[in-house]
mmCIF file of C-alpha atoms in Angstrom:
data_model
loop_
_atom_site.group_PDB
_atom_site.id
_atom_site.type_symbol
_atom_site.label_atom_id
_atom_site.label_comp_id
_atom_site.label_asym_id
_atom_site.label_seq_id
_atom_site.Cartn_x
_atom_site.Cartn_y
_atom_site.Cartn_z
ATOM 1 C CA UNK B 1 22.929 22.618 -17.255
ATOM 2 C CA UNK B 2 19.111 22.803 -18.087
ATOM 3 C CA UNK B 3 19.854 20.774 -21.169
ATOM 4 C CA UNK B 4 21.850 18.077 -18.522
ATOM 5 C CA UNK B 5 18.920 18.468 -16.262
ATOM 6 C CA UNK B 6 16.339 17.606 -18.579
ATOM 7 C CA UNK B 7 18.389 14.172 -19.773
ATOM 8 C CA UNK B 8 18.770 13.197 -16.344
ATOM 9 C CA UNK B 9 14.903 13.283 -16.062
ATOM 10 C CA UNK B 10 14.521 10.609 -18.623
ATOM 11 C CA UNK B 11 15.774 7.688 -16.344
ATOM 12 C CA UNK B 12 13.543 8.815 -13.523
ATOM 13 C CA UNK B 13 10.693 9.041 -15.314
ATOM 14 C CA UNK B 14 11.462 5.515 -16.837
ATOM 15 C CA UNK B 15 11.681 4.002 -13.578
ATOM 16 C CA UNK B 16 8.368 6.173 -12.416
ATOM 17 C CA UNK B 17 6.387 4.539 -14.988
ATOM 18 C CA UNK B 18 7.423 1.275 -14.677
ATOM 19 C CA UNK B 19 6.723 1.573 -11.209
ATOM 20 C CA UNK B 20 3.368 2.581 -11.421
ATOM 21 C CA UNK B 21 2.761 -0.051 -13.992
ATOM 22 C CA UNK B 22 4.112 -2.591 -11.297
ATOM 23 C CA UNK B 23 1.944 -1.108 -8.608
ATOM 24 C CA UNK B 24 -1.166 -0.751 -11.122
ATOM 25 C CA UNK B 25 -0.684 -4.464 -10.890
ATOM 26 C CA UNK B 26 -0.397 -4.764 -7.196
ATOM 27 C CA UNK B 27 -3.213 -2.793 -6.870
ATOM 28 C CA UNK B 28 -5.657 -4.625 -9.363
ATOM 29 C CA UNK B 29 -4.348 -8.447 -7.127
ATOM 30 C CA UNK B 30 -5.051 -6.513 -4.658
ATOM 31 C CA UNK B 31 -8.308 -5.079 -5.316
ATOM 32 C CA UNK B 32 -9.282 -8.719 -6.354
ATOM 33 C CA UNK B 33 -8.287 -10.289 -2.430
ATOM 34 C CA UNK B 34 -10.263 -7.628 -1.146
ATOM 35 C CA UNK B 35 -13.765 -9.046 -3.733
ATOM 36 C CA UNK B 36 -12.966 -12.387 -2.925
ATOM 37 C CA UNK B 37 -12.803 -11.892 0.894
ATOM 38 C CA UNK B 38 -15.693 -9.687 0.866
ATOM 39 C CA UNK B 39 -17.936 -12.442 -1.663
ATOM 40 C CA UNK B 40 -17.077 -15.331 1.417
ATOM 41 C CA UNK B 41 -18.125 -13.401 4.032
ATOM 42 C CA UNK B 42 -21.840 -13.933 3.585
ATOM 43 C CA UNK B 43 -21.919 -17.737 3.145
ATOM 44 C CA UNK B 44 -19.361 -17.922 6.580
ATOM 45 C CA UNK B 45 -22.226 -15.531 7.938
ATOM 46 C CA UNK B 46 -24.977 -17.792 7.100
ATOM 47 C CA UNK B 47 -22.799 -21.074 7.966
ATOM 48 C CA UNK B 48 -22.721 -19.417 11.344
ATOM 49 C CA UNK B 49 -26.041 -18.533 11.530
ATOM 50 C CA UNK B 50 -26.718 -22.165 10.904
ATOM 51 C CA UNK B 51 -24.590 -23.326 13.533
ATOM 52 C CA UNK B 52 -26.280 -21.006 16.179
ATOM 53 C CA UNK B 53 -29.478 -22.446 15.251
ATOM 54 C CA UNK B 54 -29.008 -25.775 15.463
ATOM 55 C CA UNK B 55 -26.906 -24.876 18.871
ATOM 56 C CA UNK B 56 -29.957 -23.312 20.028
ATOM 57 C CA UNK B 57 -32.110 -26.126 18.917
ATOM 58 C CA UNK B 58 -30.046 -28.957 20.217
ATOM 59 C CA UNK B 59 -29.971 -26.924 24.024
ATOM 60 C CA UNK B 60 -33.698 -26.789 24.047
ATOM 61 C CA UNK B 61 -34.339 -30.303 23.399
ATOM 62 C CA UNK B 62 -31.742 -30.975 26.174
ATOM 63 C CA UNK B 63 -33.848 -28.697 28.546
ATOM 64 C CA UNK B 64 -37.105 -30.872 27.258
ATOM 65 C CA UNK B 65 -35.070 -34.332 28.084
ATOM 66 C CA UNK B 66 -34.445 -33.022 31.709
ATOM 67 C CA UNK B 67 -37.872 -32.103 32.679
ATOM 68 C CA UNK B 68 -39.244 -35.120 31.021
ATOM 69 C CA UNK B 69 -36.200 -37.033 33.531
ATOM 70 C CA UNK B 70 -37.051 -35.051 36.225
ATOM 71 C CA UNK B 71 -41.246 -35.762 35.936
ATOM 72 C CA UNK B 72 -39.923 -39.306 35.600
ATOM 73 C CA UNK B 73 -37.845 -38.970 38.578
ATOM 74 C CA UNK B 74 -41.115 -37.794 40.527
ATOM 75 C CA UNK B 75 -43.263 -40.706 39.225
ATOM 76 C CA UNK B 76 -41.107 -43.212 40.680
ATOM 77 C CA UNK B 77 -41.168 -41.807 44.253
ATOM 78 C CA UNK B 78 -45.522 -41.587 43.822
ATOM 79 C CA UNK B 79 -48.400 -44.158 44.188
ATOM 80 C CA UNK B 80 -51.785 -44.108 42.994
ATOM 81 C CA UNK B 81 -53.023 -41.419 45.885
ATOM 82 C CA UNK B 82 -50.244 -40.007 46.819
ATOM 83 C CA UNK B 83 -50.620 -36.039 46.227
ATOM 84 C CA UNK B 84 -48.677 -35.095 43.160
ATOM 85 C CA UNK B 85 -45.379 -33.083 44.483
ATOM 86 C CA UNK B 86 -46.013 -30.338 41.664
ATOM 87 C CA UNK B 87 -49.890 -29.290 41.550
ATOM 88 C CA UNK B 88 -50.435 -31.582 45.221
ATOM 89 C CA UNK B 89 -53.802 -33.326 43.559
ATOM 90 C CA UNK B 90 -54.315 -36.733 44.360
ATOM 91 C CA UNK B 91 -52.313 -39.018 41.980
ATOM 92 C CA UNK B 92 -55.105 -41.822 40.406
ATOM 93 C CA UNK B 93 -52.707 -43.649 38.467
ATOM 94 C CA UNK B 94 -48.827 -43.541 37.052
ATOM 95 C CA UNK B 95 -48.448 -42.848 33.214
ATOM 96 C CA UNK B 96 -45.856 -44.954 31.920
ATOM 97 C CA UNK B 97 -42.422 -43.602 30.145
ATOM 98 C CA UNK B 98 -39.123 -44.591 29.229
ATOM 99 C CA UNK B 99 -35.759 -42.493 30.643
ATOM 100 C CA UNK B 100 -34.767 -39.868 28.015
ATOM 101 C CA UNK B 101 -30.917 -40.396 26.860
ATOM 102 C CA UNK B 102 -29.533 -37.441 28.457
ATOM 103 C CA UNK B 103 -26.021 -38.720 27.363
ATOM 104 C CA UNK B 104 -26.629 -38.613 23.715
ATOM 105 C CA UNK B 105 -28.509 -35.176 24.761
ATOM 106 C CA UNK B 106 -25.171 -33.411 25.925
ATOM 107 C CA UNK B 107 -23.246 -35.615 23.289
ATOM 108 C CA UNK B 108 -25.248 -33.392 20.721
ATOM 109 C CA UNK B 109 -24.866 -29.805 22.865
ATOM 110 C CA UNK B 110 -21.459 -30.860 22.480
ATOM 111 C CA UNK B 111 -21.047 -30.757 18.695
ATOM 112 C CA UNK B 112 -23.424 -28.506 18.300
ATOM 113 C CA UNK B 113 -21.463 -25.813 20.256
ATOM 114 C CA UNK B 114 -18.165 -27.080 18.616
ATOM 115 C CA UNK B 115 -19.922 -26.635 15.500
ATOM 116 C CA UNK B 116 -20.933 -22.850 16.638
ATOM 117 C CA UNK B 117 -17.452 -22.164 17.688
ATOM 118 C CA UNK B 118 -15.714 -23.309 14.110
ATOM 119 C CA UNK B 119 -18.205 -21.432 12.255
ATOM 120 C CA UNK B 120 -17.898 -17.899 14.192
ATOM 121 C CA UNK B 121 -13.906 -18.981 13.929
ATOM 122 C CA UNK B 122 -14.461 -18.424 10.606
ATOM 123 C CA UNK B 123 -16.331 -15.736 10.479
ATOM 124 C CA UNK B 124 -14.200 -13.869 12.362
ATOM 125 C CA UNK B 125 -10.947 -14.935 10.250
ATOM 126 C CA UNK B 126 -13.035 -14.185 7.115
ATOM 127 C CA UNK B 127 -13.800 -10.650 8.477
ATOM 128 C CA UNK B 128 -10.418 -10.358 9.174
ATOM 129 C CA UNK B 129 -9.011 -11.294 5.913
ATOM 130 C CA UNK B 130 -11.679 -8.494 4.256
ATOM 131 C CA UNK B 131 -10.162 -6.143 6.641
ATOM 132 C CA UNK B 132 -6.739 -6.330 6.147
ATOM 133 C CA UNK B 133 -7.307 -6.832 2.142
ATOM 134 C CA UNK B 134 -9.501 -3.737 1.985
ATOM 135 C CA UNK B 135 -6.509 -2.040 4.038
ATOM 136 C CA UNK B 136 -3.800 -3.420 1.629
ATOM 137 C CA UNK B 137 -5.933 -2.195 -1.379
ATOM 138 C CA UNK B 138 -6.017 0.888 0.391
ATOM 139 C CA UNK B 139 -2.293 1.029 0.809
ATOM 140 C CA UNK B 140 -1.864 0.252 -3.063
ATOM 141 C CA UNK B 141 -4.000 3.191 -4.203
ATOM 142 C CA UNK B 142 -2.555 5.914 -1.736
ATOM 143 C CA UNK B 143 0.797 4.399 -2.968
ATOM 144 C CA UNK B 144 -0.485 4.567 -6.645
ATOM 145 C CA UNK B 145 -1.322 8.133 -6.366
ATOM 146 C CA UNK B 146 1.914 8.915 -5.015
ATOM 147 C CA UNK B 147 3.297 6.965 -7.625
ATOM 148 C CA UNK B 148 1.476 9.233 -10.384
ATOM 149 C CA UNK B 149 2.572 12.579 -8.228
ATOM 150 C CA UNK B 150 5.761 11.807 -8.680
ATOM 151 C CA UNK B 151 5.173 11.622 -12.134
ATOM 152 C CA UNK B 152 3.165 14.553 -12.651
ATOM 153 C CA UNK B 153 5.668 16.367 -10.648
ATOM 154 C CA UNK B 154 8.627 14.690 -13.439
ATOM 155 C CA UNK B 155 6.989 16.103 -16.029
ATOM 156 C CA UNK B 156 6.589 19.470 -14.866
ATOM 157 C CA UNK B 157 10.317 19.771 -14.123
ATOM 158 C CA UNK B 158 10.813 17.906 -17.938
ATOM 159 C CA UNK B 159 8.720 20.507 -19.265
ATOM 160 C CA UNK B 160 9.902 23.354 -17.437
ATOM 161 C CA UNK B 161 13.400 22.589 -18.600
ATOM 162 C CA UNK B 162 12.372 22.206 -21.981
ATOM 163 C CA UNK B 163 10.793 25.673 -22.404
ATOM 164 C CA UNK B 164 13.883 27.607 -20.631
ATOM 165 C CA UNK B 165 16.163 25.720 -23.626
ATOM 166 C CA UNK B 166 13.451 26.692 -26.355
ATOM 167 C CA UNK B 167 13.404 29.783 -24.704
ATOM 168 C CA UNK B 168 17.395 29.859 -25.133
ATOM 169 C CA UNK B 169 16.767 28.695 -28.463
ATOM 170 C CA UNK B 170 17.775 25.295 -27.959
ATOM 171 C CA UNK B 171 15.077 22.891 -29.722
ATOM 172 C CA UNK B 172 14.371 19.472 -29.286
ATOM 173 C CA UNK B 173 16.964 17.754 -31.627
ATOM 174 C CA UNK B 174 19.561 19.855 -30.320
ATOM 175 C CA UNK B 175 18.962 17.950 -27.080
ATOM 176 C CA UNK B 176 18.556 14.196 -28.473
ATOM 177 C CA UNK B 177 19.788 11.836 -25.920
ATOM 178 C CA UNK B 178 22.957 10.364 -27.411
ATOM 179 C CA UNK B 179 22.936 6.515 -27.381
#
């Protein structure tokens, strides 16, 4: 029986190794996903970054456009000696000013928060791409060292078996695998 036992350990331990080799593999593509997901993420940061910026750029000069609308607003309502509605001084004459564009204004809000809104989409897909690649490459090398357990574990048994037929003074030709 131990010599029977010890054959039948050969095809498991075949199909252990080439296992691991497989998941060695698996592991390496793996371990690659998880570089190449974590190399993007600071140029999608940045690209966001970017995007906030020029968000909070484009909303400011929108803010500037209004009050300059509104202080034209006001002029057109005042004469020279009216009191000013803001500071109530005595107006002594109009300055002269074009209306701002507030439509191009909020036309470039607009695409600069659709702008924002792609970039921390990707951001947030490229942090969740590094997460779940980190947690396959994870996966790979908790599977890998079960993978060489098993092994480990095969070769005890192979050499346990082997000792109790020396030990029976069987040797190792006496228990050649017949092909």
């Amino acid at each position: 029986p131990r010599a029977q036992q010890l054959l039948d350990l050969l095809p498991s331990r075949e199909r252990l190794t080439r296992a691991r080799i497989e998941q060695k593999g698996a592991l390496e593509q793996a371990e690659a996903r998880a570089a190449k997901a974590a190399a993007t993420r600071p140029g999608l940061a940045r690209s966001h970054a970017e995007a906030l910026s020029a968000l909070e750029k484009t909303r400011a000069e929108r803010e500037a456009l209004h009050r300059r609308h509104a202080a034209l607003e006001l002029r057109r309502k005042l004469a020279p000696g009216d009191p000013c509605p803001v500071c109530e001084q005595r107006v002594v004459a109009l300055p002269k000013g074009a209306a701002p564009d507030l439509d191009r204004a909020e036309a470039a809000v607009k695409k600069a928060e659709k702008n924002e809104a792609e970039a921390r989409r990707a951001l947030d897909d490229g942090r969740l791409l590094e997460e779940r690649a980190r947690g396959e490459k994870e996966r790979m090398a908790a599977q890998g060292a079960e993978l060489l357990a098993q092994e480990k574990d095969l070769e005890r048994q192979a050499h346990a078996a082997s000792e109790a037929l020396q030990s029976a003074g069987i040797g190792p030709r006496d228990c050649a695998h017949p092909q």
